[in-house]
C-alpha atoms as one frame of an Amber mdcrd trajectory, in Angstrom:
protein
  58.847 168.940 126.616  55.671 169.720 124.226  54.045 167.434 123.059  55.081
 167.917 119.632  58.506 167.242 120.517  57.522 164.027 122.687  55.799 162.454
 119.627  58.809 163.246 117.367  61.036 161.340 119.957  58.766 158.616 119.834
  58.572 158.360 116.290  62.531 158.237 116.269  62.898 155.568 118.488  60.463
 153.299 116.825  62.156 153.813 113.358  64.425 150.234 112.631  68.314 150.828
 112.802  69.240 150.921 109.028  71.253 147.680 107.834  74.672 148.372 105.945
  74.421 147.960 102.169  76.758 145.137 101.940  78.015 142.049 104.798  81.648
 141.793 104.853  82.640 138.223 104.052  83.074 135.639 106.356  86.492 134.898
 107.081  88.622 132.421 105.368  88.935 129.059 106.977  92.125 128.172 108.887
  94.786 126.487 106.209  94.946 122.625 107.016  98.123 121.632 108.552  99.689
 119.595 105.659 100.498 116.689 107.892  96.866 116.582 108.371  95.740 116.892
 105.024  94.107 114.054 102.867  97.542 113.916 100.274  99.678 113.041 103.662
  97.278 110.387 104.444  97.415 109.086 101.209 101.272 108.699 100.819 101.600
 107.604 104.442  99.706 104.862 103.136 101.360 103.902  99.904 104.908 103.890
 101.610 103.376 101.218 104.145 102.460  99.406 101.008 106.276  99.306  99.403
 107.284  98.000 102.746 104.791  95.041 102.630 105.817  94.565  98.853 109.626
  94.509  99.982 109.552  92.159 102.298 107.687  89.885  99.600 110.543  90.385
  97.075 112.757  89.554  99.794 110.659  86.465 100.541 110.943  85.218  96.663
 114.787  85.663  96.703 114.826  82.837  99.816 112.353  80.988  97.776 114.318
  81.046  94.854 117.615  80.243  97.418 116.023  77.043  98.786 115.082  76.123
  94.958 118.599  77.018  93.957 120.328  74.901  96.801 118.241  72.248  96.244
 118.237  71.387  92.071 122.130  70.197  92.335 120.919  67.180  94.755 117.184
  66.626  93.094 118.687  65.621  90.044 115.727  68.286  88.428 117.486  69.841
  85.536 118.999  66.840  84.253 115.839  65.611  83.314 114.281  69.132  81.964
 117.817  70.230  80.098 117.678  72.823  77.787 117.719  73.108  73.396 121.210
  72.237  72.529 121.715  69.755  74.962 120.756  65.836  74.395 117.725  64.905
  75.340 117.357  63.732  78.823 114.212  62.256  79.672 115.469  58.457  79.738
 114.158  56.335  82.295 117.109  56.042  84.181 117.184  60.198  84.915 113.525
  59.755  85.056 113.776  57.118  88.084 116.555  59.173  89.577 114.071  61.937
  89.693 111.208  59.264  91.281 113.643  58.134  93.693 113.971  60.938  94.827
 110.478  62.615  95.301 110.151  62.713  99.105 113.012  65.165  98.920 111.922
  67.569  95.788 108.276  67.259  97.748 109.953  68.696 101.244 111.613  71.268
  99.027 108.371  72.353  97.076 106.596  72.195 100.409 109.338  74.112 101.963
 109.818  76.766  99.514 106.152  77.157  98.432 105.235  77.750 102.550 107.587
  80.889 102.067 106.230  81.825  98.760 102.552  81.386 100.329 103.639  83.912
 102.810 105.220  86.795 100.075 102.033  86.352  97.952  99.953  87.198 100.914
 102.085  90.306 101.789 102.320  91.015  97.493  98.306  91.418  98.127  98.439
  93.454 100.916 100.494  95.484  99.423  98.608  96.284  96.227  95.473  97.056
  98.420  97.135  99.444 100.294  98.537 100.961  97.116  95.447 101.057  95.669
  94.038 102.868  98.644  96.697 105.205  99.254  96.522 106.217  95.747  92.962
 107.046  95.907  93.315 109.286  98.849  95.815 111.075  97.476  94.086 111.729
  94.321  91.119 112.800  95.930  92.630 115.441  97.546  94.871 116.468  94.502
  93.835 119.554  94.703  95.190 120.295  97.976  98.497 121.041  96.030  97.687
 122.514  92.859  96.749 121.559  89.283 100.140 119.759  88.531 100.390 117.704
  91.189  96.707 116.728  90.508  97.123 115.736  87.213 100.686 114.024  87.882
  98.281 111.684  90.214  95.564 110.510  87.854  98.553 109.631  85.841  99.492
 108.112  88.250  96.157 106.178  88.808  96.041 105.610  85.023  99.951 103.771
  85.293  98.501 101.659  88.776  95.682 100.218  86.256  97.770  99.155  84.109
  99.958  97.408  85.994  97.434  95.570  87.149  96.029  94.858  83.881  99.715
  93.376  83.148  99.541  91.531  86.459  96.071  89.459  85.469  97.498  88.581
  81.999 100.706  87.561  83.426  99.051  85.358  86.269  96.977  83.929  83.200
  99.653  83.060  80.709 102.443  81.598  83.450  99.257  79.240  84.809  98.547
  78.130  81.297 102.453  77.185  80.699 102.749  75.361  84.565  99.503  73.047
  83.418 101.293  72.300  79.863 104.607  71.409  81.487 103.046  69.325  84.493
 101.013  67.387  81.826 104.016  66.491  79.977 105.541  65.739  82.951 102.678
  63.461  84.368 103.233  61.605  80.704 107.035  60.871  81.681 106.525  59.940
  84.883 103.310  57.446  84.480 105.089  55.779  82.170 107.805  54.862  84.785
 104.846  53.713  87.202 103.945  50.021  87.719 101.699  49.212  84.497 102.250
  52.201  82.644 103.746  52.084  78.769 106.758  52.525  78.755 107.505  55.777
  76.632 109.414  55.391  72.505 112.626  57.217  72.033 111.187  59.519  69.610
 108.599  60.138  72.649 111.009  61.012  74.873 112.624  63.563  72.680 109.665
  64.839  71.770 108.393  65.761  75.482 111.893  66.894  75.741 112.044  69.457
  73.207 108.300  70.614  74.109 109.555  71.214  77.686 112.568  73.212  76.578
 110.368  75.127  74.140 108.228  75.669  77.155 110.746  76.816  79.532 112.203
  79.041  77.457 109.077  80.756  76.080 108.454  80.859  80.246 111.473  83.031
  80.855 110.883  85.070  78.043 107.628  85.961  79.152 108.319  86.530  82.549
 111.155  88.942  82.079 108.365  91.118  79.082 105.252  90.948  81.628 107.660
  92.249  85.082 109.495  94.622  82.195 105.730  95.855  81.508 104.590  95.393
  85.191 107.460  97.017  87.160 107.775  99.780  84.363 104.345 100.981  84.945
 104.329 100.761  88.620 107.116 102.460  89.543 106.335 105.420  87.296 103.008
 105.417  88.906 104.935 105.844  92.695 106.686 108.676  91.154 104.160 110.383
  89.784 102.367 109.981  93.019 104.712 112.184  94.801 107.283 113.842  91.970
 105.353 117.164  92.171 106.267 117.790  96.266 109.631 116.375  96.947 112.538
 118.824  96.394 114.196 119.006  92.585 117.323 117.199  93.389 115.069 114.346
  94.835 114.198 113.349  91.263 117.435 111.241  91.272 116.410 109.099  93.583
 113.009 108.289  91.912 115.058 107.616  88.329 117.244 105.401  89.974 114.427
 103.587  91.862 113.302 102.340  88.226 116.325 101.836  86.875 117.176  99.280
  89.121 113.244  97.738  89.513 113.889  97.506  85.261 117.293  96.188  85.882
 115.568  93.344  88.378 113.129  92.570  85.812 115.381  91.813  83.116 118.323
  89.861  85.099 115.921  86.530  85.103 116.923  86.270  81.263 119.884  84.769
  82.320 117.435  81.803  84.098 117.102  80.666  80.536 120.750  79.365  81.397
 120.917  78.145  84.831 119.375  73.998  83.556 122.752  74.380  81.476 124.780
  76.003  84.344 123.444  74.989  87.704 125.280  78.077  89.486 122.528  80.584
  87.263 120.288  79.438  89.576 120.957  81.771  91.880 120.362  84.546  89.617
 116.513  83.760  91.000 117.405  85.476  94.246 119.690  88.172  92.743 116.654
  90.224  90.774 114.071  90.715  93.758 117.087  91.758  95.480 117.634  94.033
  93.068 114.128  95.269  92.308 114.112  95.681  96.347 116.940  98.363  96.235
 115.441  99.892  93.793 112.286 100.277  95.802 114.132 101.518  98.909 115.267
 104.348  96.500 111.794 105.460  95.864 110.751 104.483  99.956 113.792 107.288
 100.843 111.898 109.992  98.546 108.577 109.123  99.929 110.480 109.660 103.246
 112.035 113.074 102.551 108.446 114.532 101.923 106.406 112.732 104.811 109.310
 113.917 107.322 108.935 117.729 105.774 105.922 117.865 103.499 105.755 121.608
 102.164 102.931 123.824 102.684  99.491 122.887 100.855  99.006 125.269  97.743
  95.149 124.537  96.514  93.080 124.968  93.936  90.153 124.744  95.642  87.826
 123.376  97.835  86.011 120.443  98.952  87.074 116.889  97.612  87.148 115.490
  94.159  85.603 112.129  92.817  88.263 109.278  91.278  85.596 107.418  89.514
């Protein structure tokens, strides 16, 4: 080999390998499993929530059984009565009532132990809710624009519920404190010492506390009209977007019936009149329960088969 043709060898070998114009691009990442994915979290965890909040409405219907069992015997609505009927705040109902305070204090105690317990699960429940709906917005995009929006719909309807939920706790605590001043007026005046109340007194406590009860009812059944109205769209709209088409039957008849629950305690503007309507306390959570088992079973249909995740992007999205 000349020398000529060593140094040409040389200068070959020490010449850099030329780089392609262009890197091919990296491979996509491996689709997320969609039990996996943040939206299956997120529903997992509102369906534990309608659990905790149907045991609660099944713990105000035997609330509202012990109450109902217990009014006959108490002697209570003889002395509340209703408009239309004659006034019944004379001191021998009154007395009657005194008399028999040890038991209507077992029964409160009794009643308000269980009611202590479903207000503790109604919390936990709207936590969770509030949690699971988060999740699953923040990953809305793991199935698409629709779906995504149908969620912060869904987030706007939760809000308001809860904005219904505050007012309502605020109104029905100002009518308890009006009623349970009137009522500490009757009864002092039946103590040892106290004045003993006018006719036109009487009736006059009497009519304000049928004017209250009644206003009470009527704003019970608007505010859990409002309340369940919002919240049950909002658990549709959660999940509407991945459950099969016929599956949408089951949502609509999940409020039907939660609306149906909220307006059946109308009929407790009767029950001081007909003590049997008192039972129509228990009847509506029952209700409104069934009708949350029908939106439970579509919740169920998609967590036991959730369809494949269709997204519009990448990376996770801010609820504010």
């Amino acid at each position: 080999m000349t020398a000529e043709m060593l140094a040409r060898r040389q200068a070959a070998l020490a010449m850099p390998t030329p780089l392609p114009s262009s890197l091919p691009p990296p491979p996509p990442p491996a689709p997320v499993p969609a039990r996996q994915s943040g939206t299956y979290a997120g529903l997992s965890v509102i369906r534990e929530a309608m659990t905790y909040f149907r045991w609660a409405l099944v713990l105000i219907a035997l609330t509202s059984l012990i109450y109902a069992a217990a009014i006959p015997s108490l002697g209570v609505g003889s002395v509340v009565g209703v408009p239309g009927h004659p006034p019944t705040l004379d001191n021998a109902s009154v007395r009657s009532l005194l008399n028999r305070s040890a038991g209507l204090q077992g029964v409160s105690l009794l009643a308000g132990g269980v009611a202590l317990v479903g207000l503790a699960l109604e919390l936990v429940s709207y936590l969770k809710w509030r949690e699971g709906l988060k999740t699953v917005e923040r990953y809305g995009f793991e199935y698409g624009a629709r779906h995504l929006g149908e969620v912060r719909s869904a987030q706007s309807d939760r809000r308001t519920a809860f904005a219904v939920f505050l007012v309502q706790l605020v109104v029905s605590t100002i009518v308890v404190l009006a009623m349970v001043a009137i009522f500490f007026q009757v009864f002092q005046a039946q103590l040892p010492g106290g004045v003993p109340l006018t006719p036109d007194q009487r009736a006059g406590f009497q009519q304000e506390l049928s004017a209250l009860f009644i206003a009470t009812v009527l704003l019970s059944v608007l505010f859990s009209v409002l309340l369940y109205f919002f919240a049950s769209r909002s658990l549709g709209r959660a999940i509407r977007e991945l459950v099969p088409t016929g599956t949408g039957s089951l949502l609509r008849q999940g409020v039907i019936l939660m609306l149906v629950g909220a307006v059946l305690p109308l009929l407790g503007a009767f029950e001081l009149a007909y003590t049997n309507l008192a039972y129509v306390g228990a009847v509506w959570p029952i209700v409104t329960a069934v009708g949350l088992t029908r939106i439970i079973q579509a919740y169920d249909l998609y967590l036991s088969n959730p369809g494949a995740l269709t997204p519009i992007g990448s990376g996770s999205l801010s609820t504010g």
